[in-house]
PDB file of N, CA and C in Angstrom:
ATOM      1  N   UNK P   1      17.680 104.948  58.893  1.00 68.00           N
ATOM      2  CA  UNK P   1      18.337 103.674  59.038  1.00 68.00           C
ATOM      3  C   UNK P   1      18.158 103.199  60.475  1.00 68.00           C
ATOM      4  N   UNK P   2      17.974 102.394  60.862  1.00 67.00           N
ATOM      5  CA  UNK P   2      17.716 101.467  62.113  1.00 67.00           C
ATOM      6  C   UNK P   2      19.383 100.010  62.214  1.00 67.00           C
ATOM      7  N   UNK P   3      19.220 100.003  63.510  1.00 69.00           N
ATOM      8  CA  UNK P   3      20.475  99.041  64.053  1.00 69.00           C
ATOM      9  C   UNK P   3      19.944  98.107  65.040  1.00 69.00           C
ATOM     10  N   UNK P   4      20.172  97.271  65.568  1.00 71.00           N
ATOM     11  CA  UNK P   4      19.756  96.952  66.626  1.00 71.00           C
ATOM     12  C   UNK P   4      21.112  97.070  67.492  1.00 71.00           C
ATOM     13  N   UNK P   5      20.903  97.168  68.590  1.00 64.00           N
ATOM     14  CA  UNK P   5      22.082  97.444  69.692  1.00 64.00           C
ATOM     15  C   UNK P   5      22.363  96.606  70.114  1.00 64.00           C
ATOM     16  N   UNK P   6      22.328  95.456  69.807  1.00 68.00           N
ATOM     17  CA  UNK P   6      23.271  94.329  70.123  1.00 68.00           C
ATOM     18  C   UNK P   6      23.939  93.778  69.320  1.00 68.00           C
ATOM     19  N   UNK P   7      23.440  93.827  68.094  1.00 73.00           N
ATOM     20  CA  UNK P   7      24.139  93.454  66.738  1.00 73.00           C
ATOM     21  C   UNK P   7      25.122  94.478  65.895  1.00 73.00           C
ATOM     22  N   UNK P   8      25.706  95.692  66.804  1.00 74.00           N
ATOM     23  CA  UNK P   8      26.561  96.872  65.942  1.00 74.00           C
ATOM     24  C   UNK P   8      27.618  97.373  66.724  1.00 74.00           C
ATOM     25  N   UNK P   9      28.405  97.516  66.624  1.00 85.00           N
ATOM     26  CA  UNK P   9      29.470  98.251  67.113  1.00 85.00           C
ATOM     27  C   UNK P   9      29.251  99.501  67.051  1.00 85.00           C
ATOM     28  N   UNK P  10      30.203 100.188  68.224  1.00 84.00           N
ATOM     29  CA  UNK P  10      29.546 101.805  68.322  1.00 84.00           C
ATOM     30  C   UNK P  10      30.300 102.240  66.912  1.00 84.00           C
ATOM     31  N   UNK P  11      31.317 101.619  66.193  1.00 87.00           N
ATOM     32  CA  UNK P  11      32.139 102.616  65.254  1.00 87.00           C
ATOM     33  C   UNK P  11      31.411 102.577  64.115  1.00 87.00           C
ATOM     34  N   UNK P  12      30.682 101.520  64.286  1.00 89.00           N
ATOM     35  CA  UNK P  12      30.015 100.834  63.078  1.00 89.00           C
ATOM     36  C   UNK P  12      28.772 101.778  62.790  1.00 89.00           C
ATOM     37  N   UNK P  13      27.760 102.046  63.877  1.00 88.00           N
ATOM     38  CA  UNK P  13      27.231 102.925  64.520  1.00 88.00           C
ATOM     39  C   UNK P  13      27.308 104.738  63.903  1.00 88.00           C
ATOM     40  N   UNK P  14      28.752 104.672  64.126  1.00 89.00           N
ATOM     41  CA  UNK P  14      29.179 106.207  64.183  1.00 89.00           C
ATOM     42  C   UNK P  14      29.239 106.691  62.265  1.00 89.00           C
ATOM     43  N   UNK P  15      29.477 105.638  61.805  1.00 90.00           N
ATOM     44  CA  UNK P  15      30.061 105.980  60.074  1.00 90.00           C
ATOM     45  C   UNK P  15      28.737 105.882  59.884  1.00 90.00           C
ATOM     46  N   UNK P  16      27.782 105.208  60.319  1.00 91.00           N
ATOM     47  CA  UNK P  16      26.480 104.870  58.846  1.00 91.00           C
ATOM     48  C   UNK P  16      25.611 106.641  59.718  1.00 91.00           C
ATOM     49  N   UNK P  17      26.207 107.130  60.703  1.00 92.00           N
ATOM     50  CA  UNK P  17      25.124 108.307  61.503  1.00 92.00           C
ATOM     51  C   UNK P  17      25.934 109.613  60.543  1.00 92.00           C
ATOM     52  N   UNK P  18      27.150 109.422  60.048  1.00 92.00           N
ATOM     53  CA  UNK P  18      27.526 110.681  59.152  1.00 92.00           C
ATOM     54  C   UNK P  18      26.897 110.524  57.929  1.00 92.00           C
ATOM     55  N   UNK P  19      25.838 109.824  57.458  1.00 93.00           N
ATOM     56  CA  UNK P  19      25.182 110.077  55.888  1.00 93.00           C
ATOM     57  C   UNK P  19      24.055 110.324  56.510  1.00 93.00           C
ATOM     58  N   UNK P  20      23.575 109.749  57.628  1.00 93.00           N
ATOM     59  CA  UNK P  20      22.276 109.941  58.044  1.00 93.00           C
ATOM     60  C   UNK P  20      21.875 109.170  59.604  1.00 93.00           C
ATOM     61  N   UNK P  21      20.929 110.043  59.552  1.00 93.00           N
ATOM     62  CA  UNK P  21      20.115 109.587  61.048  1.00 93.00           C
ATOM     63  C   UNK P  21      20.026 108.038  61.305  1.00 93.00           C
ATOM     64  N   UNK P  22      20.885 107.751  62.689  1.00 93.00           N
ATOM     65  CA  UNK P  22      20.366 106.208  62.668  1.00 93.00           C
ATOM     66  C   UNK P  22      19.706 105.585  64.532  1.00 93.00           C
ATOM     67  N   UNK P  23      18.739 105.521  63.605  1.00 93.00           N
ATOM     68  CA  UNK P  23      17.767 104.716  64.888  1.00 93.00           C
ATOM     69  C   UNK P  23      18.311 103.505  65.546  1.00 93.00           C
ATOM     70  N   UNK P  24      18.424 103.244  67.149  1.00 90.00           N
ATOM     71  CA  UNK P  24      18.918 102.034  67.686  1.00 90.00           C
ATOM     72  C   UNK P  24      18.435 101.645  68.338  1.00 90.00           C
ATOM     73  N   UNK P  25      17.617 100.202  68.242  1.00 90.00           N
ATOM     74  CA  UNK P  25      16.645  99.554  68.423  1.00 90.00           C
ATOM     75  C   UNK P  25      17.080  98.289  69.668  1.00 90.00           C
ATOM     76  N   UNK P  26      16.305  98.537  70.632  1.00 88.00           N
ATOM     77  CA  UNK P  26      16.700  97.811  71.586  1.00 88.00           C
ATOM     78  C   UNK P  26      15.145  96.714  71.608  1.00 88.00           C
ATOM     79  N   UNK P  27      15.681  95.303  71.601  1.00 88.00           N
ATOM     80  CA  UNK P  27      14.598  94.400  71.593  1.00 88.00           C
ATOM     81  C   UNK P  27      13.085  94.646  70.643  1.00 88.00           C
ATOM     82  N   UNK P  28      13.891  95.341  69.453  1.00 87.00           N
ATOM     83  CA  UNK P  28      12.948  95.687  68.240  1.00 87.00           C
ATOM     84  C   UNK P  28      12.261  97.124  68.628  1.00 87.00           C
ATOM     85  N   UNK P  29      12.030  97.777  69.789  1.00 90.00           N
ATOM     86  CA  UNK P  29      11.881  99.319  69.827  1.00 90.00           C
ATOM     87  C   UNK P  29      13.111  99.463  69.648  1.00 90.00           C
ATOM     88  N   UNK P  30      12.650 101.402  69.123  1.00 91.00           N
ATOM     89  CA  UNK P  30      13.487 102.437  69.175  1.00 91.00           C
ATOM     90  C   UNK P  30      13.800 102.926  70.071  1.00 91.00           C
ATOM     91  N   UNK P  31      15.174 103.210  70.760  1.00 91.00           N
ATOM     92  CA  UNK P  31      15.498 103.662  71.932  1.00 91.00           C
ATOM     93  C   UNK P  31      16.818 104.952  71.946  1.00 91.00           C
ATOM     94  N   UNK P  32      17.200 104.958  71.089  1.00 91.00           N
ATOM     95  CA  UNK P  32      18.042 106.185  70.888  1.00 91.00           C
ATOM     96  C   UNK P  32      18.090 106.809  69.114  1.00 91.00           C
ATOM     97  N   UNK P  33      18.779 107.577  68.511  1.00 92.00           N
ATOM     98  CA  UNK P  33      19.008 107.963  67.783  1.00 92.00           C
ATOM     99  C   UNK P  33      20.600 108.554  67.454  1.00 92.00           C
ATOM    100  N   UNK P  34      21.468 108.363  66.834  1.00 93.00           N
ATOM    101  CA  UNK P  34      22.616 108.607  66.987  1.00 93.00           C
ATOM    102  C   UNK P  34      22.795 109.306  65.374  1.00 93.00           C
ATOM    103  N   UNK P  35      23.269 110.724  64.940  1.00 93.00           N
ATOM    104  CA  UNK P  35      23.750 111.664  64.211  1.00 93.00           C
ATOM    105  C   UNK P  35      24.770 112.158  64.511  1.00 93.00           C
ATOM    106  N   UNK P  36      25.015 112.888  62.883  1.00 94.00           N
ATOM    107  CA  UNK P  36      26.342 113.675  62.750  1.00 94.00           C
ATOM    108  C   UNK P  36      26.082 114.868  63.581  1.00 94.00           C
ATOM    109  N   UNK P  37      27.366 115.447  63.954  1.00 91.00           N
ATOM    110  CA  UNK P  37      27.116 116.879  64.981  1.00 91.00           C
ATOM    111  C   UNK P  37      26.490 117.722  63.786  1.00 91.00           C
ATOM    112  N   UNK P  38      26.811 117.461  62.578  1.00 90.00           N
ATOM    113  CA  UNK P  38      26.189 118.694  61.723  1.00 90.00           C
ATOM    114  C   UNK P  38      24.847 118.552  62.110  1.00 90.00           C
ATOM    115  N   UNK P  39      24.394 117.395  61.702  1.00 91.00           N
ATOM    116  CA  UNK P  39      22.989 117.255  61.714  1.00 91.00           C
ATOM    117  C   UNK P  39      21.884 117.698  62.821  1.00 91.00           C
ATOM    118  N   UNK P  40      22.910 117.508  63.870  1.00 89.00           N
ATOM    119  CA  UNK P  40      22.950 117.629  65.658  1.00 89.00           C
ATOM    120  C   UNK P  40      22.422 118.949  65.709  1.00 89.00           C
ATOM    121  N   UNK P  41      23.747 119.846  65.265  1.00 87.00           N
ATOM    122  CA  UNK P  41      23.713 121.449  65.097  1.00 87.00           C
ATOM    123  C   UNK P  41      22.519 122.137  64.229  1.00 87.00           C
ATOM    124  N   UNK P  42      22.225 121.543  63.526  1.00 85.00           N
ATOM    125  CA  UNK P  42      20.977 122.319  62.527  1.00 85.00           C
ATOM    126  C   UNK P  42      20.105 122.271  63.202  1.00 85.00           C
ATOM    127  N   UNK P  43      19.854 121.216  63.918  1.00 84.00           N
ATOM    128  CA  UNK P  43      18.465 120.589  64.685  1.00 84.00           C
ATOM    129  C   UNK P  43      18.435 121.893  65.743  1.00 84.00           C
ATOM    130  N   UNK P  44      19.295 122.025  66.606  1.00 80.00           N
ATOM    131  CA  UNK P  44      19.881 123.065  67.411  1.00 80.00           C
ATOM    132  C   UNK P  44      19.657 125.132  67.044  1.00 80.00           C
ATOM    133  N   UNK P  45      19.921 125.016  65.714  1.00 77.00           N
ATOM    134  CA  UNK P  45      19.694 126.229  64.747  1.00 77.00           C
ATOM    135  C   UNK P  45      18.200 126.532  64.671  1.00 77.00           C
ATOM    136  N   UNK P  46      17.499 125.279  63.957  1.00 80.00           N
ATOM    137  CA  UNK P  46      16.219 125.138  63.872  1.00 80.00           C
ATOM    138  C   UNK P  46      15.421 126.010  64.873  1.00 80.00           C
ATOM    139  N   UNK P  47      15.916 124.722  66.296  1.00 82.00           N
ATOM    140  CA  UNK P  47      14.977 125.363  67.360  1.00 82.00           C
ATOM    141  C   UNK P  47      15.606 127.163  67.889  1.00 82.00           C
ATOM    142  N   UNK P  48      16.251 127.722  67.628  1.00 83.00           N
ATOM    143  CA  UNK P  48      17.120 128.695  68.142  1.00 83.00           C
ATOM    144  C   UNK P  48      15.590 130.083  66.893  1.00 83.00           C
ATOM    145  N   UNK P  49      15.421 129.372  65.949  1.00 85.00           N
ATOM    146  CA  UNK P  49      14.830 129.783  64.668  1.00 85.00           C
ATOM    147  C   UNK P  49      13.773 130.258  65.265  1.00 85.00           C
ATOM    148  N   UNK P  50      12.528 128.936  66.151  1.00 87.00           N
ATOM    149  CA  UNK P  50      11.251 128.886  65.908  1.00 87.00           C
ATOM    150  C   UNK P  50      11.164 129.846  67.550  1.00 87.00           C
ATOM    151  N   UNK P  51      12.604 129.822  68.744  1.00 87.00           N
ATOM    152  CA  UNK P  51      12.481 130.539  70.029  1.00 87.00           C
ATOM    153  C   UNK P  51      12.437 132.003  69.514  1.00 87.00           C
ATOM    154  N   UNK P  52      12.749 132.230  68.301  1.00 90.00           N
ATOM    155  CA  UNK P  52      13.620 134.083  68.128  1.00 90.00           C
ATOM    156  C   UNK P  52      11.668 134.121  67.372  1.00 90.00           C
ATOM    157  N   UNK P  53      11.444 133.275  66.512  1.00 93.00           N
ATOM    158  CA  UNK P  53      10.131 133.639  65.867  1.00 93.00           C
ATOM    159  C   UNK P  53       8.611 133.373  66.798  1.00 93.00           C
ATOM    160  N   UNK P  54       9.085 133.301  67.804  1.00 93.00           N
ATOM    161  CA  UNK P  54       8.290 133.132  68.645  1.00 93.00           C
ATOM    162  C   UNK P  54       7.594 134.216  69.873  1.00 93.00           C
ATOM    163  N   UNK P  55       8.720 134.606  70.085  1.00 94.00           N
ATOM    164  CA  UNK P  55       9.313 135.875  71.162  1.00 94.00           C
ATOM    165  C   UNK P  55       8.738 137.341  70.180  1.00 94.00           C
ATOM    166  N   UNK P  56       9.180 136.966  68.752  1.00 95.00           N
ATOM    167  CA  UNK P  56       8.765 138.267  67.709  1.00 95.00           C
ATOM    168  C   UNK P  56       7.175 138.056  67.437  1.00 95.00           C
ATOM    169  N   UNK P  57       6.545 137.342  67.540  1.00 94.00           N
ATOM    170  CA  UNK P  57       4.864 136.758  67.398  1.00 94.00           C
ATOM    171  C   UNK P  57       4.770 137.521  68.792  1.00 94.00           C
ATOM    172  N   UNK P  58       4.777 137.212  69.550  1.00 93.00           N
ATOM    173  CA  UNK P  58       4.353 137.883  71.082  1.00 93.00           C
ATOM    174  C   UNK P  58       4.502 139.383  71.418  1.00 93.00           C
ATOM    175  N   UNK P  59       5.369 139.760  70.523  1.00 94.00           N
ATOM    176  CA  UNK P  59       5.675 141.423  70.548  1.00 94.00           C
ATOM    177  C   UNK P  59       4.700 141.769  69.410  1.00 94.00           C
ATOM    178  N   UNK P  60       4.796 141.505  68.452  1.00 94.00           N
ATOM    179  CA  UNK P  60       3.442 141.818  67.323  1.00 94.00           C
ATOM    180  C   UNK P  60       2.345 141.839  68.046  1.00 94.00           C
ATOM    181  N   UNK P  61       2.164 140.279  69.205  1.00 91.00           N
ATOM    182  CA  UNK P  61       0.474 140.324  69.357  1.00 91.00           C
ATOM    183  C   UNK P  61       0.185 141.415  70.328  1.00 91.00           C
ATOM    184  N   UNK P  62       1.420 141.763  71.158  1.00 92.00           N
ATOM    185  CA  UNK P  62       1.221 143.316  72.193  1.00 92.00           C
ATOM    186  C   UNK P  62       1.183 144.549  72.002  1.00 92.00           C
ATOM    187  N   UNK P  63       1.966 144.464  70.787  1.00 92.00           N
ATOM    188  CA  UNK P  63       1.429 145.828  69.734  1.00 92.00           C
ATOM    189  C   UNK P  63       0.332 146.177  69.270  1.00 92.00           C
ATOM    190  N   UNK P  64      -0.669 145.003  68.652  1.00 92.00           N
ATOM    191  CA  UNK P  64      -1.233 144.749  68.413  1.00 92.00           C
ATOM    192  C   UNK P  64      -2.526 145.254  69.292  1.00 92.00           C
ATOM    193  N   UNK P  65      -2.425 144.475  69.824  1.00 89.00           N
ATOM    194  CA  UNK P  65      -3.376 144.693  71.447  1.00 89.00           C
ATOM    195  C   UNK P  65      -3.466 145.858  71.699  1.00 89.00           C
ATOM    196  N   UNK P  66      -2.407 146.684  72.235  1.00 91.00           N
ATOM    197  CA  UNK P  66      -2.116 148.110  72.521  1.00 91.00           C
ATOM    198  C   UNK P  66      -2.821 148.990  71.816  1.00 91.00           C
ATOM    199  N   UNK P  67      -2.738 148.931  70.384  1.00 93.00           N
ATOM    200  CA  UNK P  67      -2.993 149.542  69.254  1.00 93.00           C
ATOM    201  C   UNK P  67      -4.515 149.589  68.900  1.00 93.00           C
ATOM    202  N   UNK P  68      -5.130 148.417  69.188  1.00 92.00           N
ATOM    203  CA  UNK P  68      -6.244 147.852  69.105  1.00 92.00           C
ATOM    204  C   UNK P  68      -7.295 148.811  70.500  1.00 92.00           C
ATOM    205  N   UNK P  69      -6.483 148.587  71.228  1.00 92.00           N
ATOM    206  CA  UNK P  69      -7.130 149.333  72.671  1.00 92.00           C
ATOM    207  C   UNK P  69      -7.499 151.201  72.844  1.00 92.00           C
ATOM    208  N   UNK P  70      -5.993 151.608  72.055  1.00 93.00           N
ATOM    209  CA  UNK P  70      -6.032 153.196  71.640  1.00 93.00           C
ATOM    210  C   UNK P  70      -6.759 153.253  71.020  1.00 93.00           C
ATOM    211  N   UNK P  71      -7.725 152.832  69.927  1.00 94.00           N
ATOM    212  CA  UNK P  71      -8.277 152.587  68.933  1.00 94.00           C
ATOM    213  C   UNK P  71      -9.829 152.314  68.905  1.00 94.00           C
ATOM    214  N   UNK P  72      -9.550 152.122  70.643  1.00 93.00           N
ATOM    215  CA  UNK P  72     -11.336 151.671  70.738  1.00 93.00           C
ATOM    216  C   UNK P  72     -12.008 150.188  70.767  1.00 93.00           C
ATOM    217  N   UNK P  73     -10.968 149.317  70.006  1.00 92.00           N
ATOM    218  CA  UNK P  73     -11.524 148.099  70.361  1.00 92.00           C
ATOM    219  C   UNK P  73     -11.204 147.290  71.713  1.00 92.00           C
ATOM    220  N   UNK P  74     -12.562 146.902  72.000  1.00 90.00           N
ATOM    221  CA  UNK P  74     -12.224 146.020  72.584  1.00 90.00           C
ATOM    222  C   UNK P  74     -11.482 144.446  72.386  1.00 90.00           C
ATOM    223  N   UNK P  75     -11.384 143.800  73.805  1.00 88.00           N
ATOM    224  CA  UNK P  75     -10.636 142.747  73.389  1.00 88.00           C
ATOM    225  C   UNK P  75     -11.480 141.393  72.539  1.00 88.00           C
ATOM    226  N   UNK P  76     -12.883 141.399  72.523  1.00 90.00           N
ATOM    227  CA  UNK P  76     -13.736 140.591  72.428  1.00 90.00           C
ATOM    228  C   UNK P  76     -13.963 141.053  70.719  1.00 90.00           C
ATOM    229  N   UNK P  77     -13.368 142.316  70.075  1.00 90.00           N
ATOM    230  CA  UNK P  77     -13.941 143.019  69.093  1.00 90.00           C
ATOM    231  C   UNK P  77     -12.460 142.632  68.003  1.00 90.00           C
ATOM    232  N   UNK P  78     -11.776 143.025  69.159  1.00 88.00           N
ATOM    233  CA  UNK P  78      -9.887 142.510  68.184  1.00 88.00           C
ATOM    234  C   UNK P  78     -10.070 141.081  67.870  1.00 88.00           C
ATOM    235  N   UNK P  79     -10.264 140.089  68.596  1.00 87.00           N
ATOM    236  CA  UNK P  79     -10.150 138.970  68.926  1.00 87.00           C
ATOM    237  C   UNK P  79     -10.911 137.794  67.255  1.00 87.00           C
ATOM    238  N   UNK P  80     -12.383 138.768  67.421  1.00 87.00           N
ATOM    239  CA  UNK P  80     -13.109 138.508  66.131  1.00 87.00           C
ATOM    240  C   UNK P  80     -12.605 138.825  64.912  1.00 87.00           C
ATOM    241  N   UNK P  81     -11.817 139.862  64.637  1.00 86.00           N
ATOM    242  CA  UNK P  81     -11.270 140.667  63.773  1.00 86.00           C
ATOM    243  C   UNK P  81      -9.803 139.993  63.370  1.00 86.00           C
ATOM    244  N   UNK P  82      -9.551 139.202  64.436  1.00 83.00           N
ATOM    245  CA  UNK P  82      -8.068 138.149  64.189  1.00 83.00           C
ATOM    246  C   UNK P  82      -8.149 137.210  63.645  1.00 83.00           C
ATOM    247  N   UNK P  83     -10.060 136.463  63.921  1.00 88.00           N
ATOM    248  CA  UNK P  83     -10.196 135.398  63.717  1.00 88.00           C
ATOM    249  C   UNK P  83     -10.868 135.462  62.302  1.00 88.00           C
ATOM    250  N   UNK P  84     -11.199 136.417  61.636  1.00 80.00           N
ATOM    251  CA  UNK P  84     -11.907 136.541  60.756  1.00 80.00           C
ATOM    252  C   UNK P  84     -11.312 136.278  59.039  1.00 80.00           C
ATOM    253  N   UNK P  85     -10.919 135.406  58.256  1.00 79.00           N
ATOM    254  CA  UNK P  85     -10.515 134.823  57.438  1.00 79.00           C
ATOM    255  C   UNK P  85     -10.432 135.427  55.918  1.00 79.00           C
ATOM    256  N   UNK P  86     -11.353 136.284  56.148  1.00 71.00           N
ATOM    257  CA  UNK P  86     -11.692 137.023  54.994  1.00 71.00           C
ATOM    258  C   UNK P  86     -10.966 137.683  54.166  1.00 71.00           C
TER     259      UNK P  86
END
């Protein structure tokens, strides 16, 4: 949903952002976005999601590596072997 910010009241504003996301359009751009804290909070969860699955990708790829190295490969040999689709 979109508003323009001269034509809405903030309360007006605040009720249509608890069903959903609402865009506020200053001189026909978009210039803010105003949501429910739920909505706020998930967004918040989300990213909390992709930092924890991110941090765990980087410990795999050092294991990985490590493992790869005891093992004899090189890094040019792992690297192919990561990329390889098969």
């Amino acid at each position: 949903m979109q508003v323009d910010a001269n034509s809405q009241s903030l309360g007006d504003v605040i009720k249509k952002a608890r069903n959903e996301p609402v865009t506020v359009l200053e001189d026909g751009s978009p210039t803010a976005v105003v949501m429910s804290m739920d909505a706020y909070q998930r967004l918040g969860g989300a990213d909390e999601l992709r930092r924890k699955a991110a941090l765990e990708l980087i410990e795999v790829l050092k294991t990985t590596r490590r493992e790869a190295a005891e093992a004899g490969l090189t890094e040019d040999e792992l690297e192919r072997l990561l990329a390889d689709e098969s």
